[in-house]
PDB file of C-alpha atoms in Angstrom:
ATOM      1  CA  MET A 296      -8.818 -22.329  49.028  1.00 60.00           C
ATOM      2  CA  LYS A 297      -7.189 -24.792  46.630  1.00 63.00           C
ATOM      3  CA  ARG A 298     -10.442 -25.053  44.688  1.00 68.00           C
ATOM      4  CA  THR A 299     -10.753 -21.261  44.401  1.00 67.00           C
ATOM      5  CA  LEU A 300      -7.181 -20.961  43.156  1.00 56.00           C
ATOM      6  CA  THR A 301      -7.756 -23.709  40.595  1.00 60.00           C
ATOM      7  CA  THR A 302     -10.981 -22.071  39.433  1.00 56.00           C
ATOM      8  CA  CYS A 303      -9.253 -18.674  39.051  1.00 48.00           C
ATOM      9  CA  LEU A 304      -6.315 -20.229  37.212  1.00 49.00           C
ATOM     10  CA  LEU A 305      -8.577 -22.142  34.810  1.00 48.00           C
ATOM     11  CA  SER A 306     -10.744 -19.073  34.232  1.00 48.00           C
ATOM     12  CA  GLY A 307      -7.659 -17.015  33.442  1.00 48.00           C
ATOM     13  CA  MET A 308      -6.347 -19.620  31.002  1.00 47.00           C
ATOM     14  CA  ILE A 309      -9.725 -19.884  29.249  1.00 47.00           C
ATOM     15  CA  LEU A 310      -9.980 -16.103  28.996  1.00 44.00           C
ATOM     16  CA  ALA A 311      -6.434 -15.786  27.631  1.00 44.00           C
ATOM     17  CA  ALA A 312      -6.929 -18.525  25.039  1.00 44.00           C
ATOM     18  CA  SER A 313     -10.498 -17.752  24.139  1.00 42.00           C
ATOM     19  CA  SER A 314     -10.059 -15.968  20.839  1.00 43.00           C
ATOM     20  CA  CYS A 315      -9.743 -18.029  17.730  1.00 42.00           C
ATOM     21  CA  ALA A 316      -8.150 -15.475  15.382  1.00 43.00           C
ATOM     22  CA  SER A 317      -5.613 -14.477  18.042  1.00 46.00           C
ATOM     23  CA  ILE A 318      -4.556 -18.116  18.324  1.00 49.00           C
ATOM     24  CA  PHE A 319      -4.344 -18.911  14.610  1.00 52.00           C
ATOM     25  CA  SER A 320      -3.538 -15.483  13.105  1.00 57.00           C
ATOM     26  CA  LYS A 321      -1.299 -12.468  13.698  1.00 59.00           C
ATOM     27  CA  SER A 322      -1.855  -8.822  14.555  1.00 69.00           C
ATOM     28  CA  SER A 323       0.849  -7.585  12.159  1.00 79.00           C
ATOM     29  CA  TYR A 324       1.963  -8.945   8.795  1.00 81.00           C
ATOM     30  CA  PRO A 325       5.151  -8.729   6.719  1.00 91.00           C
ATOM     31  CA  ILE A 326       4.862  -7.233   3.243  1.00 94.00           C
ATOM     32  CA  SER A 327       7.472  -7.259   0.475  1.00 95.00           C
ATOM     33  CA  ILE A 328       7.613  -4.138  -1.696  1.00 96.00           C
ATOM     34  CA  ASN A 329       9.480  -4.115  -5.033  1.00 96.00           C
ATOM     35  CA  SER A 330       9.548  -1.860  -8.056  1.00 95.00           C
ATOM     36  CA  THR A 331      10.829  -1.711 -11.590  1.00 93.00           C
ATOM     37  CA  PRO A 332      13.166   0.146 -11.728  1.00 94.00           C
ATOM     38  CA  MET A 333      14.662  -0.851  -8.381  1.00 94.00           C
ATOM     39  CA  GLY A 334      15.686   1.783  -5.872  1.00 94.00           C
ATOM     40  CA  ALA A 335      12.490   3.818  -6.043  1.00 96.00           C
ATOM     41  CA  LYS A 336      11.778   5.882  -2.936  1.00 97.00           C
ATOM     42  CA  ILE A 337       8.747   4.625  -1.061  1.00 97.00           C
ATOM     43  CA  SER A 338       6.738   6.243   1.692  1.00 97.00           C
ATOM     44  CA  ILE A 339       3.916   4.547   3.543  1.00 96.00           C
ATOM     45  CA  THR A 340       1.111   6.485   5.220  1.00 96.00           C
ATOM     46  CA  ASP A 341      -1.570   5.058   7.451  1.00 93.00           C
ATOM     47  CA  LYS A 342      -5.334   5.641   7.444  1.00 87.00           C
ATOM     48  CA  LYS A 343      -4.878   8.954   9.291  1.00 90.00           C
ATOM     49  CA  GLY A 344      -2.314  10.238   6.776  1.00 91.00           C
ATOM     50  CA  THR A 345       0.640   9.798   9.137  1.00 94.00           C
ATOM     51  CA  GLU A 346       3.849   8.705   7.446  1.00 96.00           C
ATOM     52  CA  ILE A 347       4.971   5.493   9.136  1.00 94.00           C
ATOM     53  CA  TYR A 348       7.824   4.402   6.840  1.00 96.00           C
ATOM     54  CA  THR A 349      10.224   5.786   4.256  1.00 97.00           C
ATOM     55  CA  GLY A 350      12.850   3.862   2.365  1.00 96.00           C
ATOM     56  CA  LYS A 351      13.776   2.432  -1.021  1.00 96.00           C
ATOM     57  CA  THR A 352      12.765  -0.669  -2.928  1.00 95.00           C
ATOM     58  CA  PRO A 353      13.188  -3.517  -2.378  1.00 96.00           C
ATOM     59  CA  ALA A 354      11.795  -3.361   1.188  1.00 95.00           C
ATOM     60  CA  ASN A 355      10.384  -5.860   3.644  1.00 96.00           C
ATOM     61  CA  ILE A 356       8.389  -4.365   6.501  1.00 94.00           C
ATOM     62  CA  LYS A 357       5.718  -5.360   9.015  1.00 93.00           C
ATOM     63  CA  LEU A 358       2.389  -3.538   9.070  1.00 89.00           C
ATOM     64  CA  LYS A 359      -0.186  -3.655  11.847  1.00 83.00           C
ATOM     65  CA  ALA A 360      -3.541  -5.151  10.886  1.00 75.00           C
ATOM     66  CA  SER A 361      -5.606  -2.927  13.160  1.00 68.00           C
ATOM     67  CA  ASN A 362      -6.136   0.812  13.360  1.00 72.00           C
ATOM     68  CA  GLY A 363      -7.907   0.609  16.689  1.00 65.00           C
ATOM     69  CA  TYR A 364     -10.762  -1.329  18.226  1.00 68.00           C
ATOM     70  CA  PHE A 365     -12.923  -2.876  15.442  1.00 63.00           C
ATOM     71  CA  SER A 366     -11.053  -0.779  12.841  1.00 70.00           C
ATOM     72  CA  ARG A 367      -8.987  -2.426  10.113  1.00 80.00           C
ATOM     73  CA  ALA A 368      -5.776  -0.789   8.962  1.00 80.00           C
ATOM     74  CA  ARG A 369      -5.325   0.817   5.543  1.00 89.00           C
ATOM     75  CA  TYR A 370      -2.083   2.052   4.112  1.00 93.00           C
ATOM     76  CA  ILE A 371      -1.005   3.949   1.004  1.00 95.00           C
ATOM     77  CA  VAL A 372       2.385   3.160  -0.534  1.00 97.00           C
ATOM     78  CA  LYS A 373       3.764   5.988  -2.673  1.00 97.00           C
ATOM     79  CA  PHE A 374       6.531   5.222  -5.201  1.00 97.00           C
ATOM     80  CA  ASP A 375       8.808   8.071  -6.402  1.00 96.00           C
ATOM     81  CA  GLN A 376      11.678   7.787  -8.882  1.00 95.00           C
ATOM     82  CA  PRO A 377      13.218  10.653 -10.898  1.00 93.00           C
ATOM     83  CA  GLY A 378      12.082  10.441 -14.537  1.00 91.00           C
ATOM     84  CA  TYR A 379       9.065   8.281 -13.660  1.00 94.00           C
ATOM     85  CA  ALA A 380       5.474   9.104 -12.799  1.00 93.00           C
ATOM     86  CA  THR A 381       4.620   8.910  -9.096  1.00 95.00           C
ATOM     87  CA  LYS A 382       2.484   5.893  -8.271  1.00 96.00           C
ATOM     88  CA  THR A 383       0.313   5.246  -5.227  1.00 96.00           C
ATOM     89  CA  VAL A 384      -0.937   1.807  -4.269  1.00 95.00           C
ATOM     90  CA  PRO A 385      -3.347   0.949  -1.419  1.00 95.00           C
ATOM     91  CA  VAL A 386      -2.597  -1.836   1.048  1.00 92.00           C
ATOM     92  CA  GLU A 387      -5.808  -3.307   2.433  1.00 86.00           C
ATOM     93  CA  TYR A 388      -6.747  -5.726   5.177  1.00 81.00           C
ATOM     94  CA  LYS A 389      -9.798  -7.998   5.135  1.00 74.00           C
ATOM     95  CA  LEU A 390     -11.677  -9.944   7.754  1.00 66.00           C
ATOM     96  CA  ASP A 391      -9.793 -13.103   8.720  1.00 67.00           C
ATOM     97  CA  GLY A 392     -11.820 -16.316   8.428  1.00 58.00           C
ATOM     98  CA  TRP A 393     -10.441 -17.502  11.752  1.00 57.00           C
ATOM     99  CA  TYR A 394     -12.386 -14.706  13.430  1.00 54.00           C
ATOM    100  CA  PHE A 395     -15.560 -16.719  12.891  1.00 60.00           C
ATOM    101  CA  GLY A 396     -13.938 -19.626  14.733  1.00 59.00           C
ATOM    102  CA  ASN A 397     -14.901 -17.688  17.851  1.00 55.00           C
ATOM    103  CA  ILE A 398     -18.432 -19.004  17.373  1.00 57.00           C
ATOM    104  CA  LEU A 399     -17.124 -22.497  18.166  1.00 58.00           C
ATOM    105  CA  ILE A 400     -13.989 -21.862  20.229  1.00 59.00           C
ATOM    106  CA  GLY A 401     -13.614 -18.343  21.569  1.00 55.00           C
ATOM    107  CA  GLY A 402     -17.149 -17.264  22.296  1.00 59.00           C
ATOM    108  CA  LEU A 403     -18.155 -13.667  22.883  1.00 58.00           C
ATOM    109  CA  VAL A 404     -14.960 -12.765  24.730  1.00 59.00           C
ATOM    110  CA  GLY A 405     -12.875 -13.636  21.680  1.00 58.00           C
ATOM    111  CA  MET A 406     -15.333 -12.191  19.192  1.00 56.00           C
ATOM    112  CA  LEU A 407     -16.051  -8.877  20.922  1.00 58.00           C
ATOM    113  CA  ILE A 408     -12.959  -8.145  22.999  1.00 57.00           C
ATOM    114  CA  ILE A 409      -9.700  -9.990  22.280  1.00 62.00           C
ATOM    115  CA  ASP A 410      -9.631 -10.287  18.474  1.00 60.00           C
ATOM    116  CA  PRO A 411     -10.904  -6.727  17.837  1.00 58.00           C
ATOM    117  CA  ALA A 412      -8.483  -5.289  20.420  1.00 61.00           C
ATOM    118  CA  THR A 413      -5.411  -7.129  19.094  1.00 68.00           C
ATOM    119  CA  GLY A 414      -6.267  -6.703  15.396  1.00 60.00           C
ATOM    120  CA  ALA A 415      -6.078 -10.467  14.850  1.00 65.00           C
ATOM    121  CA  MET A 416      -9.525 -10.381  13.257  1.00 68.00           C
ATOM    122  CA  TYR A 417      -7.966  -8.855  10.100  1.00 75.00           C
ATOM    123  CA  LYS A 418      -5.423 -10.223   7.659  1.00 78.00           C
ATOM    124  CA  LEU A 419      -3.389  -8.705   4.830  1.00 78.00           C
ATOM    125  CA  GLU A 420      -4.943  -9.083   1.372  1.00 81.00           C
ATOM    126  CA  THR A 421      -1.580  -9.366  -0.416  1.00 84.00           C
ATOM    127  CA  GLU A 422       1.907 -10.107   0.896  1.00 87.00           C
ATOM    128  CA  PHE A 423       3.717  -8.644  -2.146  1.00 91.00           C
ATOM    129  CA  LEU A 424       3.667  -5.360  -4.040  1.00 92.00           C
ATOM    130  CA  ASN A 425       5.545  -5.537  -7.352  1.00 93.00           C
ATOM    131  CA  GLU A 426       4.981  -2.265  -9.183  1.00 95.00           C
ATOM    132  CA  THR A 427       6.282  -1.147 -12.564  1.00 94.00           C
ATOM    133  CA  LEU A 428       6.736   2.612 -12.741  1.00 94.00           C
ATOM    134  CA  GLU A 429       5.956   4.400 -16.003  1.00 93.00           C
ATOM    135  CA  ARG A 430       8.332   6.862 -17.615  1.00 90.00           C
ATOM    136  CA  ASN A 431       7.288  10.437 -17.049  1.00 83.00           C
ATOM    137  CA  THR A 432       6.557  11.973 -20.457  1.00 72.00           C
ATOM    138  CA  ALA A 433       5.534  15.406 -19.165  1.00 62.00           C
ATOM    139  CA  ASN A 434       8.949  16.923 -19.977  1.00 56.00           C
ATOM    140  CA  LEU A 435       9.452  15.281 -23.372  1.00 58.00           C
ATOM    141  CA  GLU A 436       8.820  17.415 -26.429  1.00 58.00           C
ATOM    142  CA  GLN A 437       5.804  16.389 -28.440  1.00 62.00           C
ATOM    143  CA  GLU A 438       5.878  16.535 -32.227  1.00 69.00           C
ATOM    144  CA  GLU A 439       3.867  19.451 -33.486  1.00 74.00           C
ATOM    145  CA  LEU A 440       3.247  21.516 -36.584  1.00 78.00           C
ATOM    146  CA  LYS A 441       4.261  25.161 -36.339  1.00 78.00           C
ATOM    147  CA  VAL A 442       3.360  27.806 -38.931  1.00 82.00           C
ATOM    148  CA  PHE A 443       5.672  30.812 -39.312  1.00 80.00           C
ATOM    149  CA  THR A 444       5.376  34.028 -41.276  1.00 83.00           C
ATOM    150  CA  MET A 445       8.398  34.958 -43.396  1.00 82.00           C
ATOM    151  CA  ASP A 446       9.484  37.473 -40.770  1.00 84.00           C
ATOM    152  CA  GLU A 447       9.577  34.751 -38.091  1.00 84.00           C
ATOM    153  CA  VAL A 448      11.665  32.224 -40.075  1.00 83.00           C
ATOM    154  CA  PRO A 449      15.265  32.086 -38.794  1.00 83.00           C
ATOM    155  CA  GLY A 450      17.898  33.103 -41.344  1.00 82.00           C
ATOM    156  CA  LYS A 451      19.657  29.717 -41.381  1.00 85.00           C
ATOM    157  CA  TRP A 452      16.366  28.035 -42.396  1.00 83.00           C
ATOM    158  CA  ARG A 453      15.785  30.317 -45.390  1.00 82.00           C
ATOM    159  CA  SER A 454      18.444  28.631 -47.503  1.00 83.00           C
ATOM    160  CA  HIS A 455      16.442  25.383 -47.309  1.00 84.00           C
ATOM    161  CA  MET A 456      13.133  26.950 -48.334  1.00 82.00           C
ATOM    162  CA  GLU A 457      11.519  26.521 -51.716  1.00 83.00           C
ATOM    163  CA  ALA A 458       8.891  28.726 -53.269  1.00 80.00           C
ATOM    164  CA  LEU A 459       5.509  27.165 -53.980  1.00 79.00           C
ATOM    165  CA  GLU A 460       3.738  28.169 -57.179  1.00 79.00           C
ATOM    166  CA  ASN A 461       0.009  28.633 -57.428  1.00 67.00           C
TER     167      ASN A 461
END
């Protein structure tokens, strides 16, 4: 009886600690989001297009690394500020090197079950987004050359006109 209990306890501990990336990595990561100018509205959507966060810069939030079993997360951060062009920036995750530690430490249980299920097999590519928004020039008047006939010239402009001789 005591031997069976010890065997079950040891098996449970080995199973719980048998994934390398889960031991050395995380399943969600903090990201710092800043913009120039500050105070830009940000919205974050996940891989499915669901909005998961709205706020203003600067912001510090945690994003999950996984989007399901064996599926890495992807996010789109959209920056909006009046007078500036809207900017979208992807947030990507990559395979964590610790995942391959399962070959030595975690075995198949860690490689095929625990790390893919928890998302610990992925890690954030960048911890910071520092974006500079560009002024929106769509509403600014562009310099242009206009040609008028004499009938179209406003009266107040006529006093400044000079006749050209051939």
